[in-house]
Amino acid sequence: MRIMHAAYASMFDADNPLAALAVGERPEPVLPDPGWVTVQVRASSLNHHDLWSLRGVGLSPERLPMILGCDAAGIDPDGNEVVVYPVVADPADPRGVSILSEHHQGTFAEQVAVPRANLVPKPAGMSFTDAACLPTAWLTAWRMLTTRGRMAEAEAVLVQGAGGGVATAAVAIAVAAGKRVYATSRSAAKRERIIALGATAVEPGARLPERVDVVIETVGAATFEHSMKSAATGARIVVSGATAGHEPKVNLRRVFAMQLEILGTSMGTRDELGDLLAFCQTHDVRPMVDTVYGFSQVTEAFARLHSGDVFGKVVLDHTR
């Protein structure tokens, strides 16, 4: 059996997820189907999904040890530079799909096995580290803004809790699309960085100069009332996370009086990932990267994400 270096969940620890992280040798991928291929990973990026997996959320004990990681860019068997679309059809999952590192081994390794159909060409000139940021957080933000939020019909957008991967991506995409963008953050330093991206930074709960057509919600209970008060008639409030509480109070009178749409979403399609890559190339948009670590520093990378003091993506460069 051939082995490779990997970072994986060896157990669960709800209170201290970093204690459940193991780094060491794992078997190289075994292709489950003739339609699957092995990608040599050049870069990957971390998501809060990885910390939730270490806590035991969405990952069952019988699947341990599980190599973590949803995002990757690398080289396919034919030598092509590719971005890995991380969603795999999975009839055993109630959603009909699963994400890499849930049922199938993830990307924090030298190699990852995926269906060949999940490979998207990496744009020329885009670095592996930038490309590795896009398949989960950026794809989620793209779908929130375009498919679900119908950003093309909007003039103004509110992004709650900018700083994390999805919210920061939403700011960058909406600004590049020419929208008036407002973004909240509790951190004065992060608000300065929001301004540098071309958005208007406000404190959480602050009254906006106008009502917005699209609200990007990844925070949840802590910001949801503000999201509803900031929404114009017919606005779309698009939800893909609830990091600060999943049971907000909802004023239904405001929902029907303002004809609001509250829409849930998660990830995106392979075609949407292709559209996102094309948008980034056309508009010269690159992901905000908080820190790049060598793969040998994967433990430090997890600690950085867990600290909560990030702006943009935490990335692993597998070539060092």
PDB file of C-alpha atoms in Angstrom:
ATOM      1  CA  MET A   1       0.000   0.000   0.000  1.00  0.00           C
ATOM      2  CA  ARG A   2       1.354   3.408  -1.020  1.00  0.00           C
ATOM      3  CA  ILE A   3       1.067   6.178   1.540  1.00  0.00           C
ATOM      4  CA  MET A   4       0.960   9.970   1.497  1.00  0.00           C
ATOM      5  CA  HIS A   5       1.089  12.834   3.969  1.00  0.00           C
ATOM      6  CA  ALA A   6      -2.318  14.126   5.068  1.00  0.00           C
ATOM      7  CA  ALA A   7      -4.253  16.058   7.711  1.00  0.00           C
ATOM      8  CA  TYR A   8      -7.282  14.194   9.000  1.00  0.00           C
ATOM      9  CA  ALA A   9      -9.870  13.835  11.728  1.00  0.00           C
ATOM     10  CA  SER A  10      -8.833  10.993  14.015  1.00  0.00           C
ATOM     11  CA  MET A  11     -11.591  11.567  16.581  1.00  0.00           C
ATOM     12  CA  PHE A  12     -14.096  14.266  17.585  1.00  0.00           C
ATOM     13  CA  ASP A  13     -13.777  16.986  20.190  1.00  0.00           C
ATOM     14  CA  ALA A  14     -16.762  19.345  20.396  1.00  0.00           C
ATOM     15  CA  ASP A  15     -15.023  21.763  22.767  1.00  0.00           C
ATOM     16  CA  ASN A  16     -11.500  21.760  21.338  1.00  0.00           C
ATOM     17  CA  PRO A  17     -11.593  20.733  17.665  1.00  0.00           C
ATOM     18  CA  LEU A  18      -7.853  21.283  17.240  1.00  0.00           C
ATOM     19  CA  ALA A  19      -7.253  18.357  19.601  1.00  0.00           C
ATOM     20  CA  ALA A  20      -9.005  16.061  17.113  1.00  0.00           C
ATOM     21  CA  LEU A  21      -6.715  17.024  14.220  1.00  0.00           C
ATOM     22  CA  ALA A  22      -4.092  14.463  13.219  1.00  0.00           C
ATOM     23  CA  VAL A  23      -1.250  14.940  10.741  1.00  0.00           C
ATOM     24  CA  GLY A  24       0.547  11.917   9.376  1.00  0.00           C
ATOM     25  CA  GLU A  25       0.525   9.148   6.802  1.00  0.00           C
ATOM     26  CA  ARG A  26      -2.613   7.882   5.089  1.00  0.00           C
ATOM     27  CA  PRO A  27      -3.139   5.511   2.136  1.00  0.00           C
ATOM     28  CA  GLU A  28      -3.098   7.046  -1.325  1.00  0.00           C
ATOM     29  CA  PRO A  29      -6.574   7.305  -2.912  1.00  0.00           C
ATOM     30  CA  VAL A  30      -8.296   4.246  -4.303  1.00  0.00           C
ATOM     31  CA  LEU A  31     -10.571   5.115  -7.215  1.00  0.00           C
ATOM     32  CA  PRO A  32     -14.106   3.862  -6.441  1.00  0.00           C
ATOM     33  CA  ASP A  33     -15.295   4.046 -10.043  1.00  0.00           C
ATOM     34  CA  PRO A  34     -13.765   4.172 -13.562  1.00  0.00           C
ATOM     35  CA  GLY A  35     -15.077   7.730 -13.887  1.00  0.00           C
ATOM     36  CA  TRP A  36     -12.867   8.928 -11.028  1.00  0.00           C
ATOM     37  CA  VAL A  37      -9.333  10.297 -11.276  1.00  0.00           C
ATOM     38  CA  THR A  38      -6.547  11.292  -8.924  1.00  0.00           C
ATOM     39  CA  VAL A  39      -5.477  14.930  -8.704  1.00  0.00           C
ATOM     40  CA  GLN A  40      -2.035  15.953  -7.444  1.00  0.00           C
ATOM     41  CA  VAL A  41      -2.914  18.735  -4.996  1.00  0.00           C
ATOM     42  CA  ARG A  42      -0.873  21.918  -5.328  1.00  0.00           C
ATOM     43  CA  ALA A  43      -2.935  24.096  -2.967  1.00  0.00           C
ATOM     44  CA  SER A  44      -5.975  23.831  -0.729  1.00  0.00           C
ATOM     45  CA  SER A  45      -7.846  26.171   1.575  1.00  0.00           C
ATOM     46  CA  LEU A  46      -9.516  25.848   4.953  1.00  0.00           C
ATOM     47  CA  ASN A  47     -13.198  26.365   5.742  1.00  0.00           C
ATOM     48  CA  HIS A  48     -15.167  26.395   8.973  1.00  0.00           C
ATOM     49  CA  HIS A  49     -16.609  23.134   7.659  1.00  0.00           C
ATOM     50  CA  ASP A  50     -13.259  21.556   8.591  1.00  0.00           C
ATOM     51  CA  LEU A  51     -13.552  22.713  12.203  1.00  0.00           C
ATOM     52  CA  TRP A  52     -17.154  21.484  12.391  1.00  0.00           C
ATOM     53  CA  SER A  53     -15.976  18.087  11.115  1.00  0.00           C
ATOM     54  CA  LEU A  54     -13.420  17.916  13.938  1.00  0.00           C
ATOM     55  CA  ARG A  55     -16.277  18.670  16.345  1.00  0.00           C
ATOM     56  CA  GLY A  56     -18.237  15.738  14.915  1.00  0.00           C
ATOM     57  CA  VAL A  57     -20.847  17.768  13.050  1.00  0.00           C
ATOM     58  CA  GLY A  58     -21.796  16.187   9.718  1.00  0.00           C
ATOM     59  CA  LEU A  59     -19.245  13.406  10.090  1.00  0.00           C
ATOM     60  CA  SER A  60     -20.047  10.054  11.708  1.00  0.00           C
ATOM     61  CA  PRO A  61     -17.588   7.973  13.791  1.00  0.00           C
ATOM     62  CA  GLU A  62     -17.615   5.056  11.344  1.00  0.00           C
ATOM     63  CA  ARG A  63     -16.083   7.304   8.675  1.00  0.00           C
ATOM     64  CA  LEU A  64     -12.983   8.028  10.751  1.00  0.00           C
ATOM     65  CA  PRO A  65     -10.191   8.550  10.006  1.00  0.00           C
ATOM     66  CA  MET A  66     -11.310  11.132   7.439  1.00  0.00           C
ATOM     67  CA  ILE A  67      -8.933  13.350   5.480  1.00  0.00           C
ATOM     68  CA  LEU A  68     -10.270  16.887   5.831  1.00  0.00           C
ATOM     69  CA  GLY A  69     -10.542  19.624   3.205  1.00  0.00           C
ATOM     70  CA  CYS A  70     -13.139  20.607   0.594  1.00  0.00           C
ATOM     71  CA  ASP A  71     -11.109  22.920  -1.625  1.00  0.00           C
ATOM     72  CA  ALA A  72      -8.195  22.157  -3.938  1.00  0.00           C
ATOM     73  CA  ALA A  73      -6.420  23.102  -7.120  1.00  0.00           C
ATOM     74  CA  GLY A  74      -3.837  20.886  -8.742  1.00  0.00           C
ATOM     75  CA  ILE A  75      -2.769  18.743 -11.681  1.00  0.00           C
ATOM     76  CA  ASP A  76      -4.971  16.083 -13.284  1.00  0.00           C
ATOM     77  CA  PRO A  77      -3.627  12.785 -14.722  1.00  0.00           C
ATOM     78  CA  ASP A  78      -3.223  14.418 -18.138  1.00  0.00           C
ATOM     79  CA  GLY A  79      -1.078  17.249 -16.786  1.00  0.00           C
ATOM     80  CA  ASN A  80      -3.826  19.885 -16.894  1.00  0.00           C
ATOM     81  CA  GLU A  81      -4.098  22.569 -14.212  1.00  0.00           C
ATOM     82  CA  VAL A  82      -7.545  22.171 -12.627  1.00  0.00           C
ATOM     83  CA  VAL A  83      -9.806  23.391  -9.849  1.00  0.00           C
ATOM     84  CA  VAL A  84     -11.691  20.670  -7.973  1.00  0.00           C
ATOM     85  CA  TYR A  85     -15.469  21.017  -7.661  1.00  0.00           C
ATOM     86  CA  PRO A  86     -16.049  19.468  -4.211  1.00  0.00           C
ATOM     87  CA  VAL A  87     -19.678  18.277  -4.448  1.00  0.00           C
ATOM     88  CA  VAL A  88     -20.186  14.581  -5.230  1.00  0.00           C
ATOM     89  CA  ALA A  89     -23.477  12.840  -6.054  1.00  0.00           C
ATOM     90  CA  ASP A  90     -24.365  10.658  -3.086  1.00  0.00           C
ATOM     91  CA  PRO A  91     -27.702   8.761  -3.028  1.00  0.00           C
ATOM     92  CA  ALA A  92     -27.059   7.710   0.579  1.00  0.00           C
ATOM     93  CA  ASP A  93     -27.116  11.331   1.754  1.00  0.00           C
ATOM     94  CA  PRO A  94     -30.531  12.971   2.361  1.00  0.00           C
ATOM     95  CA  ARG A  95     -29.352  15.935   0.278  1.00  0.00           C
ATOM     96  CA  GLY A  96     -28.520  13.656  -2.658  1.00  0.00           C
ATOM     97  CA  VAL A  97     -24.946  14.939  -2.559  1.00  0.00           C
ATOM     98  CA  SER A  98     -22.038  15.197  -0.150  1.00  0.00           C
ATOM     99  CA  ILE A  99     -18.992  17.429   0.031  1.00  0.00           C
ATOM    100  CA  LEU A 100     -15.446  16.091   0.005  1.00  0.00           C
ATOM    101  CA  SER A 101     -14.393  15.123   3.546  1.00  0.00           C
ATOM    102  CA  GLU A 102     -17.928  14.038   4.493  1.00  0.00           C
ATOM    103  CA  HIS A 103     -18.311  10.670   2.735  1.00  0.00           C
ATOM    104  CA  HIS A 104     -15.217  10.804   0.518  1.00  0.00           C
ATOM    105  CA  GLN A 105     -11.670  11.614   1.615  1.00  0.00           C
ATOM    106  CA  GLY A 106     -10.793  15.314   1.380  1.00  0.00           C
ATOM    107  CA  THR A 107      -8.152  17.558  -0.090  1.00  0.00           C
ATOM    108  CA  PHE A 108      -5.648  18.084   2.743  1.00  0.00           C
ATOM    109  CA  ALA A 109      -3.274  15.518   1.288  1.00  0.00           C
ATOM    110  CA  GLU A 110      -0.797  15.026  -1.510  1.00  0.00           C
ATOM    111  CA  GLN A 111      -3.563  13.551  -3.684  1.00  0.00           C
ATOM    112  CA  VAL A 112      -7.356  13.534  -3.821  1.00  0.00           C
ATOM    113  CA  ALA A 113      -9.708  11.280  -5.785  1.00  0.00           C
ATOM    114  CA  VAL A 114     -12.728  12.878  -7.474  1.00  0.00           C
ATOM    115  CA  PRO A 115     -15.029  12.214 -10.427  1.00  0.00           C
ATOM    116  CA  ARG A 116     -13.398  13.453 -13.632  1.00  0.00           C
ATOM    117  CA  ALA A 117     -16.543  15.519 -14.245  1.00  0.00           C
ATOM    118  CA  ASN A 118     -15.684  17.527 -11.099  1.00  0.00           C
ATOM    119  CA  LEU A 119     -12.561  19.017 -12.669  1.00  0.00           C
ATOM    120  CA  VAL A 120     -12.794  22.602 -13.936  1.00  0.00           C
ATOM    121  CA  PRO A 121      -9.915  24.147 -15.925  1.00  0.00           C
ATOM    122  CA  LYS A 122      -7.895  26.609 -13.861  1.00  0.00           C
ATOM    123  CA  PRO A 123      -7.725  29.985 -15.620  1.00  0.00           C
ATOM    124  CA  ALA A 124      -4.329  30.810 -17.043  1.00  0.00           C
ATOM    125  CA  GLY A 125      -2.511  33.298 -14.853  1.00  0.00           C
ATOM    126  CA  MET A 126      -4.459  32.433 -11.706  1.00  0.00           C
ATOM    127  CA  SER A 127      -2.215  30.965  -9.013  1.00  0.00           C
ATOM    128  CA  PHE A 128      -2.956  27.604  -7.445  1.00  0.00           C
ATOM    129  CA  THR A 129      -3.287  29.278  -4.035  1.00  0.00           C
ATOM    130  CA  ASP A 130      -5.875  31.745  -5.351  1.00  0.00           C
ATOM    131  CA  ALA A 131      -7.777  29.068  -7.266  1.00  0.00           C
ATOM    132  CA  ALA A 132      -7.946  26.857  -4.173  1.00  0.00           C
ATOM    133  CA  CYS A 133      -9.954  29.556  -2.374  1.00  0.00           C
ATOM    134  CA  LEU A 134     -12.873  29.478  -4.794  1.00  0.00           C
ATOM    135  CA  PRO A 135     -14.721  26.110  -4.770  1.00  0.00           C
ATOM    136  CA  THR A 136     -16.500  26.408  -1.399  1.00  0.00           C
ATOM    137  CA  ALA A 137     -16.654  29.879   0.188  1.00  0.00           C
ATOM    138  CA  TRP A 138     -16.442  31.853  -3.039  1.00  0.00           C
ATOM    139  CA  LEU A 139     -18.803  29.515  -4.889  1.00  0.00           C
ATOM    140  CA  THR A 140     -21.306  29.823  -2.034  1.00  0.00           C
ATOM    141  CA  ALA A 141     -21.081  33.632  -2.191  1.00  0.00           C
ATOM    142  CA  TRP A 142     -21.428  33.585  -5.980  1.00  0.00           C
ATOM    143  CA  ARG A 143     -24.601  31.472  -5.859  1.00  0.00           C
ATOM    144  CA  MET A 144     -26.013  33.621  -3.038  1.00  0.00           C
ATOM    145  CA  LEU A 145     -25.560  36.767  -5.101  1.00  0.00           C
ATOM    146  CA  THR A 146     -26.440  35.511  -8.571  1.00  0.00           C
ATOM    147  CA  THR A 147     -28.715  32.471  -8.721  1.00  0.00           C
ATOM    148  CA  ARG A 148     -30.536  33.032  -5.427  1.00  0.00           C
ATOM    149  CA  GLY A 149     -30.149  36.766  -4.806  1.00  0.00           C
ATOM    150  CA  ARG A 150     -30.642  37.825  -8.457  1.00  0.00           C
ATOM    151  CA  MET A 151     -27.960  40.470  -8.078  1.00  0.00           C
ATOM    152  CA  ALA A 152     -28.428  41.544 -11.702  1.00  0.00           C
ATOM    153  CA  GLU A 153     -31.760  43.108 -10.644  1.00  0.00           C
ATOM    154  CA  ALA A 154     -30.214  44.852  -7.619  1.00  0.00           C
ATOM    155  CA  GLU A 155     -28.547  48.182  -7.047  1.00  0.00           C
ATOM    156  CA  ALA A 156     -27.514  47.830  -3.395  1.00  0.00           C
ATOM    157  CA  VAL A 157     -26.283  44.855  -1.362  1.00  0.00           C
ATOM    158  CA  LEU A 158     -25.732  44.337   2.373  1.00  0.00           C
ATOM    159  CA  VAL A 159     -23.211  41.737   3.560  1.00  0.00           C
ATOM    160  CA  GLN A 160     -23.409  40.816   7.226  1.00  0.00           C
ATOM    161  CA  GLY A 161     -20.289  39.888   9.168  1.00  0.00           C
ATOM    162  CA  ALA A 162     -17.614  40.593   6.569  1.00  0.00           C
ATOM    163  CA  GLY A 163     -14.261  39.048   7.415  1.00  0.00           C
ATOM    164  CA  GLY A 164     -15.082  35.372   7.012  1.00  0.00           C
ATOM    165  CA  GLY A 165     -14.579  33.565   3.730  1.00  0.00           C
ATOM    166  CA  VAL A 166     -18.119  33.676   2.318  1.00  0.00           C
ATOM    167  CA  ALA A 167     -18.951  37.215   3.447  1.00  0.00           C
ATOM    168  CA  THR A 168     -15.660  38.699   2.254  1.00  0.00           C
ATOM    169  CA  ALA A 169     -16.054  36.948  -1.097  1.00  0.00           C
ATOM    170  CA  ALA A 170     -19.555  38.404  -1.403  1.00  0.00           C
ATOM    171  CA  VAL A 171     -18.198  41.918  -0.831  1.00  0.00           C
ATOM    172  CA  ALA A 172     -15.530  41.521  -3.508  1.00  0.00           C
ATOM    173  CA  ILE A 173     -17.891  39.992  -6.071  1.00  0.00           C
ATOM    174  CA  ALA A 174     -20.659  42.561  -5.550  1.00  0.00           C
ATOM    175  CA  VAL A 175     -18.214  45.467  -5.747  1.00  0.00           C
ATOM    176  CA  ALA A 176     -16.715  44.053  -8.964  1.00  0.00           C
ATOM    177  CA  ALA A 177     -20.253  43.736 -10.356  1.00  0.00           C
ATOM    178  CA  GLY A 178     -20.760  47.471  -9.836  1.00  0.00           C
ATOM    179  CA  LYS A 179     -23.206  47.336  -6.934  1.00  0.00           C
ATOM    180  CA  ARG A 180     -23.348  49.681  -3.956  1.00  0.00           C
ATOM    181  CA  VAL A 181     -22.158  47.432  -1.167  1.00  0.00           C
ATOM    182  CA  TYR A 182     -22.550  47.847   2.590  1.00  0.00           C
ATOM    183  CA  ALA A 183     -20.798  45.427   4.926  1.00  0.00           C
ATOM    184  CA  THR A 184     -20.878  45.038   8.690  1.00  0.00           C
ATOM    185  CA  SER A 185     -18.118  44.019  11.068  1.00  0.00           C
ATOM    186  CA  ARG A 186     -17.564  44.375  14.807  1.00  0.00           C
ATOM    187  CA  SER A 187     -13.846  44.894  14.171  1.00  0.00           C
ATOM    188  CA  ALA A 188     -12.592  48.397  13.326  1.00  0.00           C
ATOM    189  CA  ALA A 189      -9.585  46.849  11.575  1.00  0.00           C
ATOM    190  CA  LYS A 190     -11.825  44.689   9.400  1.00  0.00           C
ATOM    191  CA  ARG A 191     -14.017  47.673   8.583  1.00  0.00           C
ATOM    192  CA  GLU A 192     -10.909  49.425   7.269  1.00  0.00           C
ATOM    193  CA  ARG A 193     -10.202  46.452   5.027  1.00  0.00           C
ATOM    194  CA  ILE A 194     -13.821  46.443   3.831  1.00  0.00           C
ATOM    195  CA  ILE A 195     -13.408  50.082   2.783  1.00  0.00           C
ATOM    196  CA  ALA A 196     -10.242  49.137   0.899  1.00  0.00           C
ATOM    197  CA  LEU A 197     -12.289  46.620  -1.094  1.00  0.00           C
ATOM    198  CA  GLY A 198     -14.585  49.408  -2.291  1.00  0.00           C
ATOM    199  CA  ALA A 199     -17.542  48.842   0.041  1.00  0.00           C
ATOM    200  CA  THR A 200     -19.076  51.036   2.733  1.00  0.00           C
ATOM    201  CA  ALA A 201     -18.240  49.605   6.148  1.00  0.00           C
ATOM    202  CA  VAL A 202     -20.717  49.947   9.019  1.00  0.00           C
ATOM    203  CA  GLU A 203     -20.968  48.674  12.555  1.00  0.00           C
ATOM    204  CA  PRO A 204     -23.403  45.818  13.203  1.00  0.00           C
ATOM    205  CA  GLY A 205     -26.950  47.077  13.513  1.00  0.00           C
ATOM    206  CA  ALA A 206     -26.173  50.536  12.109  1.00  0.00           C
ATOM    207  CA  ARG A 207     -28.835  52.239  10.013  1.00  0.00           C
ATOM    208  CA  LEU A 208     -27.934  52.259   6.325  1.00  0.00           C
ATOM    209  CA  PRO A 209     -28.325  55.286   4.035  1.00  0.00           C
ATOM    210  CA  GLU A 210     -30.752  53.246   1.922  1.00  0.00           C
ATOM    211  CA  ARG A 211     -32.621  49.958   1.917  1.00  0.00           C
ATOM    212  CA  VAL A 212     -30.930  47.207  -0.051  1.00  0.00           C
ATOM    213  CA  ASP A 213     -32.169  44.730  -2.642  1.00  0.00           C
ATOM    214  CA  VAL A 214     -30.027  41.765  -1.541  1.00  0.00           C
ATOM    215  CA  VAL A 215     -28.800  40.783   1.933  1.00  0.00           C
ATOM    216  CA  ILE A 216     -26.073  38.173   2.363  1.00  0.00           C
ATOM    217  CA  GLU A 217     -26.594  36.381   5.692  1.00  0.00           C
ATOM    218  CA  THR A 218     -24.044  33.978   7.181  1.00  0.00           C
ATOM    219  CA  VAL A 219     -24.263  35.208  10.789  1.00  0.00           C
ATOM    220  CA  GLY A 220     -27.804  34.331  11.817  1.00  0.00           C
ATOM    221  CA  ALA A 221     -29.638  35.343  14.971  1.00  0.00           C
ATOM    222  CA  ALA A 222     -27.231  38.127  15.902  1.00  0.00           C
ATOM    223  CA  THR A 223     -27.845  40.069  12.671  1.00  0.00           C
ATOM    224  CA  PHE A 224     -31.113  38.817  11.226  1.00  0.00           C
ATOM    225  CA  GLU A 225     -33.328  41.574  12.610  1.00  0.00           C
ATOM    226  CA  HIS A 226     -30.970  44.160  11.115  1.00  0.00           C
ATOM    227  CA  SER A 227     -31.046  42.287   7.803  1.00  0.00           C
ATOM    228  CA  MET A 228     -34.835  42.484   7.692  1.00  0.00           C
ATOM    229  CA  LYS A 229     -34.961  46.166   8.679  1.00  0.00           C
ATOM    230  CA  SER A 230     -32.388  46.987   5.987  1.00  0.00           C
ATOM    231  CA  ALA A 231     -34.287  45.183   3.213  1.00  0.00           C
ATOM    232  CA  ALA A 232     -36.175  47.104   0.533  1.00  0.00           C
ATOM    233  CA  THR A 233     -39.566  46.012  -0.761  1.00  0.00           C
ATOM    234  CA  GLY A 234     -39.164  42.722  -2.618  1.00  0.00           C
ATOM    235  CA  ALA A 235     -35.620  42.225  -1.352  1.00  0.00           C
ATOM    236  CA  ARG A 236     -33.947  38.837  -1.149  1.00  0.00           C
ATOM    237  CA  ILE A 237     -32.347  37.789   2.157  1.00  0.00           C
ATOM    238  CA  VAL A 238     -30.087  34.886   1.251  1.00  0.00           C
ATOM    239  CA  VAL A 239     -28.904  32.620   4.060  1.00  0.00           C
ATOM    240  CA  SER A 240     -26.016  30.146   3.889  1.00  0.00           C
ATOM    241  CA  GLY A 241     -24.903  30.011   7.511  1.00  0.00           C
ATOM    242  CA  ALA A 242     -25.747  30.772  11.109  1.00  0.00           C
ATOM    243  CA  THR A 243     -22.469  31.180  12.962  1.00  0.00           C
ATOM    244  CA  ALA A 244     -24.135  33.317  15.668  1.00  0.00           C
ATOM    245  CA  GLY A 245     -27.362  31.437  16.231  1.00  0.00           C
ATOM    246  CA  HIS A 246     -29.703  29.453  13.989  1.00  0.00           C
ATOM    247  CA  GLU A 247     -33.063  30.452  15.517  1.00  0.00           C
ATOM    248  CA  PRO A 248     -33.569  34.199  14.981  1.00  0.00           C
ATOM    249  CA  LYS A 249     -36.849  35.956  15.690  1.00  0.00           C
ATOM    250  CA  VAL A 250     -38.606  36.744  12.423  1.00  0.00           C
ATOM    251  CA  ASN A 251     -41.177  39.534  12.182  1.00  0.00           C
ATOM    252  CA  LEU A 252     -43.649  37.963   9.790  1.00  0.00           C
ATOM    253  CA  ARG A 253     -45.569  41.220   9.380  1.00  0.00           C
ATOM    254  CA  ARG A 254     -42.434  42.739   7.881  1.00  0.00           C
ATOM    255  CA  VAL A 255     -41.996  39.685   5.649  1.00  0.00           C
ATOM    256  CA  PHE A 256     -45.399  39.991   4.032  1.00  0.00           C
ATOM    257  CA  ALA A 257     -45.747  43.780   4.148  1.00  0.00           C
ATOM    258  CA  MET A 258     -42.356  44.276   2.434  1.00  0.00           C
ATOM    259  CA  GLN A 259     -42.831  41.167   0.246  1.00  0.00           C
ATOM    260  CA  LEU A 260     -39.451  39.820   1.330  1.00  0.00           C
ATOM    261  CA  GLU A 261     -37.921  36.576   0.115  1.00  0.00           C
ATOM    262  CA  ILE A 262     -35.906  34.569   2.645  1.00  0.00           C
ATOM    263  CA  LEU A 263     -33.855  32.072   0.673  1.00  0.00           C
ATOM    264  CA  GLY A 264     -31.577  29.282   1.807  1.00  0.00           C
ATOM    265  CA  THR A 265     -28.624  28.045  -0.196  1.00  0.00           C
ATOM    266  CA  SER A 266     -25.503  25.940   0.088  1.00  0.00           C
ATOM    267  CA  MET A 267     -22.511  25.638  -2.218  1.00  0.00           C
ATOM    268  CA  GLY A 268     -23.277  25.791  -5.945  1.00  0.00           C
ATOM    269  CA  THR A 269     -23.122  23.800  -9.157  1.00  0.00           C
ATOM    270  CA  ARG A 270     -20.123  22.896 -11.284  1.00  0.00           C
ATOM    271  CA  ASP A 271     -21.345  25.266 -13.987  1.00  0.00           C
ATOM    272  CA  GLU A 272     -21.614  28.059 -11.415  1.00  0.00           C
ATOM    273  CA  LEU A 273     -18.007  27.399 -10.413  1.00  0.00           C
ATOM    274  CA  GLY A 274     -17.047  27.790 -14.064  1.00  0.00           C
ATOM    275  CA  ASP A 275     -19.000  31.051 -14.234  1.00  0.00           C
ATOM    276  CA  LEU A 276     -17.276  32.289 -11.074  1.00  0.00           C
ATOM    277  CA  LEU A 277     -13.817  31.508 -12.473  1.00  0.00           C
ATOM    278  CA  ALA A 278     -14.693  33.351 -15.689  1.00  0.00           C
ATOM    279  CA  PHE A 279     -16.012  36.346 -13.709  1.00  0.00           C
ATOM    280  CA  CYS A 280     -12.811  36.520 -11.676  1.00  0.00           C
ATOM    281  CA  GLN A 281     -10.730  36.474 -14.843  1.00  0.00           C
ATOM    282  CA  THR A 282     -12.848  39.047 -16.682  1.00  0.00           C
ATOM    283  CA  HIS A 283     -12.999  41.463 -13.733  1.00  0.00           C
ATOM    284  CA  ASP A 284      -9.462  40.772 -12.472  1.00  0.00           C
ATOM    285  CA  VAL A 285     -10.827  39.682  -9.092  1.00  0.00           C
ATOM    286  CA  ARG A 286      -8.633  37.618  -6.793  1.00  0.00           C
ATOM    287  CA  PRO A 287      -9.565  36.140  -3.420  1.00  0.00           C
ATOM    288  CA  MET A 288      -8.609  37.914  -0.222  1.00  0.00           C
ATOM    289  CA  VAL A 289      -6.045  35.671   1.422  1.00  0.00           C
ATOM    290  CA  ASP A 290      -5.484  36.041   5.146  1.00  0.00           C
ATOM    291  CA  THR A 291      -2.425  33.776   5.353  1.00  0.00           C
ATOM    292  CA  VAL A 292      -0.654  31.176   3.223  1.00  0.00           C
ATOM    293  CA  TYR A 293       0.958  28.306   5.114  1.00  0.00           C
ATOM    294  CA  GLY A 294       3.145  25.533   3.789  1.00  0.00           C
ATOM    295  CA  PHE A 295       1.452  22.151   4.056  1.00  0.00           C
ATOM    296  CA  SER A 296       3.969  21.253   6.757  1.00  0.00           C
ATOM    297  CA  GLN A 297       2.337  24.043   8.831  1.00  0.00           C
ATOM    298  CA  VAL A 298      -1.205  22.679   8.578  1.00  0.00           C
ATOM    299  CA  THR A 299      -1.596  22.624  12.375  1.00  0.00           C
ATOM    300  CA  GLU A 300      -0.776  26.333  12.552  1.00  0.00           C
ATOM    301  CA  ALA A 301      -3.223  27.005   9.716  1.00  0.00           C
ATOM    302  CA  PHE A 302      -6.041  25.327  11.649  1.00  0.00           C
ATOM    303  CA  ALA A 303      -5.144  27.327  14.761  1.00  0.00           C
ATOM    304  CA  ARG A 304      -5.301  30.532  12.704  1.00  0.00           C
ATOM    305  CA  LEU A 305      -8.792  29.743  11.403  1.00  0.00           C
ATOM    306  CA  HIS A 306      -9.954  28.670  14.849  1.00  0.00           C
ATOM    307  CA  SER A 307      -8.789  31.982  16.336  1.00  0.00           C
ATOM    308  CA  GLY A 308     -11.589  33.787  14.491  1.00  0.00           C
ATOM    309  CA  ASP A 309      -9.252  36.675  13.708  1.00  0.00           C
ATOM    310  CA  VAL A 310      -9.097  36.132   9.963  1.00  0.00           C
ATOM    311  CA  PHE A 311      -9.961  38.318   6.990  1.00  0.00           C
ATOM    312  CA  GLY A 312     -10.383  36.204   3.897  1.00  0.00           C
ATOM    313  CA  LYS A 313      -9.042  32.710   3.352  1.00  0.00           C
ATOM    314  CA  VAL A 314      -6.443  30.577   5.114  1.00  0.00           C
ATOM    315  CA  VAL A 315      -4.557  28.685   2.407  1.00  0.00           C
ATOM    316  CA  LEU A 316      -2.203  25.710   2.302  1.00  0.00           C
ATOM    317  CA  ASP A 317       0.576  25.607  -0.293  1.00  0.00           C
ATOM    318  CA  HIS A 318       1.258  21.897  -0.839  1.00  0.00           C
ATOM    319  CA  THR A 319       4.523  22.585  -2.634  1.00  0.00           C
ATOM    320  CA  ARG A 320       6.228  23.639   0.578  1.00  0.00           C
TER     321      ARG A 320
END
